[in-house]
Amino acid sequence: MKQTSDAPPSGEELLRILAALANPHRMRILATLWANGRNYISQLAREIGISRPLLHLHLNKLEEAGLVRSEMELSEDGKALNYFEVTPFEVLLHPHVIEQAAQSLPPENRKEDV
């Protein structure tokens, strides 16, 4: 995600970001990665206190939103470790930004939800 305050997100991008942040586990994951730096799944799962499969699902959602990125590396003993880190981002939530994002949504996404 290459979001800055100079380039407001599209409607689809803003929806992905907000959906990714709308979960307390994902907020804790981001906070932990931001505070402690990049980490691999097993260690991060221990730090946060959730299972590796659940953590992986949440990390996938964060990665799809562009809030984290992953990189596979080999440890000294030859094990493949998938490291995750926060992607630098800034999202300004302001009525004008939301208005612009909403205007970029396809017509089918502008209909009232039932």
PDB file of C-alpha atoms in Angstrom:
ATOM      1  CA  MET A   1       0.000   0.000   0.000  1.00  0.00           C
ATOM      2  CA  LYS A   2       1.412   3.350  -0.965  1.00  0.00           C
ATOM      3  CA  GLN A   3      -1.033   5.524   0.930  1.00  0.00           C
ATOM      4  CA  THR A   4      -0.074   9.049   1.907  1.00  0.00           C
ATOM      5  CA  SER A   5      -2.092  12.052   2.948  1.00  0.00           C
ATOM      6  CA  ASP A   6      -1.397  13.523  -0.539  1.00  0.00           C
ATOM      7  CA  ALA A   7      -3.085  10.613  -2.325  1.00  0.00           C
ATOM      8  CA  PRO A   8      -6.406   9.647  -0.745  1.00  0.00           C
ATOM      9  CA  PRO A   9      -7.382   5.984  -1.013  1.00  0.00           C
ATOM     10  CA  SER A  10      -9.894   4.760  -3.538  1.00  0.00           C
ATOM     11  CA  GLY A  11     -13.203   3.524  -2.204  1.00  0.00           C
ATOM     12  CA  GLU A  12     -12.183  -0.137  -2.586  1.00  0.00           C
ATOM     13  CA  GLU A  13      -8.838   0.470  -0.892  1.00  0.00           C
ATOM     14  CA  LEU A  14     -10.432   2.336   2.010  1.00  0.00           C
ATOM     15  CA  LEU A  15     -12.963  -0.472   2.489  1.00  0.00           C
ATOM     16  CA  ARG A  16     -10.143  -3.072   2.574  1.00  0.00           C
ATOM     17  CA  ILE A  17      -8.174  -1.034   5.108  1.00  0.00           C
ATOM     18  CA  LEU A  18     -11.152  -0.417   7.383  1.00  0.00           C
ATOM     19  CA  ALA A  19     -12.248  -4.060   7.177  1.00  0.00           C
ATOM     20  CA  ALA A  20      -8.724  -5.192   8.067  1.00  0.00           C
ATOM     21  CA  LEU A  21      -8.626  -2.870  11.076  1.00  0.00           C
ATOM     22  CA  ALA A  22     -12.124  -3.813  12.262  1.00  0.00           C
ATOM     23  CA  ASN A  23     -10.833  -6.771  14.252  1.00  0.00           C
ATOM     24  CA  PRO A  24      -9.124  -6.594  17.664  1.00  0.00           C
ATOM     25  CA  HIS A  25      -6.681  -9.421  16.817  1.00  0.00           C
ATOM     26  CA  ARG A  26      -5.515  -7.593  13.710  1.00  0.00           C
ATOM     27  CA  MET A  27      -5.107  -4.345  15.629  1.00  0.00           C
ATOM     28  CA  ARG A  28      -2.972  -6.198  18.220  1.00  0.00           C
ATOM     29  CA  ILE A  29      -0.935  -7.838  15.457  1.00  0.00           C
ATOM     30  CA  LEU A  30      -0.187  -4.451  13.865  1.00  0.00           C
ATOM     31  CA  ALA A  31       0.637  -2.909  17.244  1.00  0.00           C
ATOM     32  CA  THR A  32       2.985  -5.772  18.129  1.00  0.00           C
ATOM     33  CA  LEU A  33       4.757  -5.701  14.774  1.00  0.00           C
ATOM     34  CA  TRP A  34       5.095  -1.914  14.979  1.00  0.00           C
ATOM     35  CA  ALA A  35       6.464  -2.003  18.538  1.00  0.00           C
ATOM     36  CA  ASN A  36       8.753  -5.027  18.189  1.00  0.00           C
ATOM     37  CA  GLY A  37       9.634  -5.000  14.499  1.00  0.00           C
ATOM     38  CA  ARG A  38       9.457  -7.789  11.956  1.00  0.00           C
ATOM     39  CA  ASN A  39       8.806 -11.264  13.208  1.00  0.00           C
ATOM     40  CA  TYR A  40       7.983 -14.776  12.040  1.00  0.00           C
ATOM     41  CA  ILE A  41       4.682 -16.588  12.554  1.00  0.00           C
ATOM     42  CA  SER A  42       5.584 -18.879  15.463  1.00  0.00           C
ATOM     43  CA  GLN A  43       7.199 -16.166  17.572  1.00  0.00           C
ATOM     44  CA  LEU A  44       4.474 -13.637  16.777  1.00  0.00           C
ATOM     45  CA  ALA A  45       1.763 -16.171  17.692  1.00  0.00           C
ATOM     46  CA  ARG A  46       3.432 -16.694  21.085  1.00  0.00           C
ATOM     47  CA  GLU A  47       3.721 -12.942  21.686  1.00  0.00           C
ATOM     48  CA  ILE A  48       0.065 -12.278  20.825  1.00  0.00           C
ATOM     49  CA  GLY A  49      -1.291 -15.469  22.372  1.00  0.00           C
ATOM     50  CA  ILE A  50      -3.225 -16.912  19.430  1.00  0.00           C
ATOM     51  CA  SER A  51      -2.756 -20.028  17.327  1.00  0.00           C
ATOM     52  CA  ARG A  52      -0.515 -19.961  14.258  1.00  0.00           C
ATOM     53  CA  PRO A  53      -3.376 -20.853  11.862  1.00  0.00           C
ATOM     54  CA  LEU A  54      -5.547 -18.037  13.246  1.00  0.00           C
ATOM     55  CA  LEU A  55      -2.629 -15.620  13.139  1.00  0.00           C
ATOM     56  CA  HIS A  56      -1.917 -16.582   9.543  1.00  0.00           C
ATOM     57  CA  LEU A  57      -5.533 -15.853   8.544  1.00  0.00           C
ATOM     58  CA  HIS A  58      -5.350 -12.418  10.171  1.00  0.00           C
ATOM     59  CA  LEU A  59      -1.961 -11.665   8.607  1.00  0.00           C
ATOM     60  CA  ASN A  60      -3.353 -12.551   5.179  1.00  0.00           C
ATOM     61  CA  LYS A  61      -6.164 -10.027   5.667  1.00  0.00           C
ATOM     62  CA  LEU A  62      -3.675  -7.359   6.768  1.00  0.00           C
ATOM     63  CA  GLU A  63      -1.421  -8.155   3.816  1.00  0.00           C
ATOM     64  CA  GLU A  64      -4.341  -7.949   1.351  1.00  0.00           C
ATOM     65  CA  ALA A  65      -5.073  -4.469   2.726  1.00  0.00           C
ATOM     66  CA  GLY A  66      -1.432  -3.457   2.259  1.00  0.00           C
ATOM     67  CA  LEU A  67      -0.818  -2.920   5.975  1.00  0.00           C
ATOM     68  CA  VAL A  68       1.851  -5.623   6.374  1.00  0.00           C
ATOM     69  CA  ARG A  69       4.219  -7.429   4.039  1.00  0.00           C
ATOM     70  CA  SER A  70       5.913 -10.787   4.278  1.00  0.00           C
ATOM     71  CA  GLU A  71       9.244 -12.194   3.218  1.00  0.00           C
ATOM     72  CA  MET A  72      10.337 -15.828   3.287  1.00  0.00           C
ATOM     73  CA  GLU A  73      13.837 -16.459   4.647  1.00  0.00           C
ATOM     74  CA  LEU A  74      15.880 -19.520   5.499  1.00  0.00           C
ATOM     75  CA  SER A  75      17.136 -19.865   9.063  1.00  0.00           C
ATOM     76  CA  GLU A  76      20.659 -21.068   9.825  1.00  0.00           C
ATOM     77  CA  ASP A  77      19.328 -24.601  10.325  1.00  0.00           C
ATOM     78  CA  GLY A  78      17.600 -24.541   6.916  1.00  0.00           C
ATOM     79  CA  LYS A  79      14.020 -23.923   8.061  1.00  0.00           C
ATOM     80  CA  ALA A  80      11.881 -21.590   5.981  1.00  0.00           C
ATOM     81  CA  LEU A  81      10.569 -18.725   8.104  1.00  0.00           C
ATOM     82  CA  ASN A  82       7.930 -16.310   6.858  1.00  0.00           C
ATOM     83  CA  TYR A  83       8.711 -12.902   8.384  1.00  0.00           C
ATOM     84  CA  PHE A  84       6.070 -10.175   8.596  1.00  0.00           C
ATOM     85  CA  GLU A  85       6.494  -6.449   9.121  1.00  0.00           C
ATOM     86  CA  VAL A  86       4.315  -3.355   9.056  1.00  0.00           C
ATOM     87  CA  THR A  87       4.221  -1.552   5.729  1.00  0.00           C
ATOM     88  CA  PRO A  88       4.589   2.210   6.246  1.00  0.00           C
ATOM     89  CA  PHE A  89       1.152   3.748   5.770  1.00  0.00           C
ATOM     90  CA  GLU A  90      -0.918   6.749   6.702  1.00  0.00           C
ATOM     91  CA  VAL A  91      -4.645   6.962   6.210  1.00  0.00           C
ATOM     92  CA  LEU A  92      -6.461  10.200   6.897  1.00  0.00           C
ATOM     93  CA  LEU A  93     -10.098   9.710   7.846  1.00  0.00           C
ATOM     94  CA  HIS A  94     -11.953  12.897   7.142  1.00  0.00           C
ATOM     95  CA  PRO A  95     -15.430  13.426   5.684  1.00  0.00           C
ATOM     96  CA  HIS A  96     -13.911  14.853   2.484  1.00  0.00           C
ATOM     97  CA  VAL A  97     -11.634  11.799   2.052  1.00  0.00           C
ATOM     98  CA  ILE A  98     -14.584   9.464   2.590  1.00  0.00           C
ATOM     99  CA  GLU A  99     -16.645  11.468   0.073  1.00  0.00           C
ATOM    100  CA  GLN A 100     -13.890  11.147  -2.553  1.00  0.00           C
ATOM    101  CA  ALA A 101     -13.454   7.442  -1.839  1.00  0.00           C
ATOM    102  CA  ALA A 102     -17.200   6.835  -2.097  1.00  0.00           C
ATOM    103  CA  GLN A 103     -17.312   8.557  -5.483  1.00  0.00           C
ATOM    104  CA  SER A 104     -14.710   6.131  -6.818  1.00  0.00           C
ATOM    105  CA  LEU A 105     -16.793   3.060  -5.912  1.00  0.00           C
ATOM    106  CA  PRO A 106     -18.430   1.190  -8.790  1.00  0.00           C
ATOM    107  CA  PRO A 107     -22.180   1.862  -9.106  1.00  0.00           C
ATOM    108  CA  GLU A 108     -23.133  -1.577  -7.720  1.00  0.00           C
ATOM    109  CA  ASN A 109     -21.306  -0.728  -4.470  1.00  0.00           C
ATOM    110  CA  ARG A 110     -23.206   2.538  -4.083  1.00  0.00           C
ATOM    111  CA  LYS A 111     -26.593   0.866  -3.640  1.00  0.00           C
ATOM    112  CA  GLU A 112     -28.150   0.727  -0.244  1.00  0.00           C
ATOM    113  CA  ASP A 113     -27.374  -2.465   1.685  1.00  0.00           C
ATOM    114  CA  VAL A 114     -30.414  -4.433   2.751  1.00  0.00           C
TER     115      VAL A 114
END
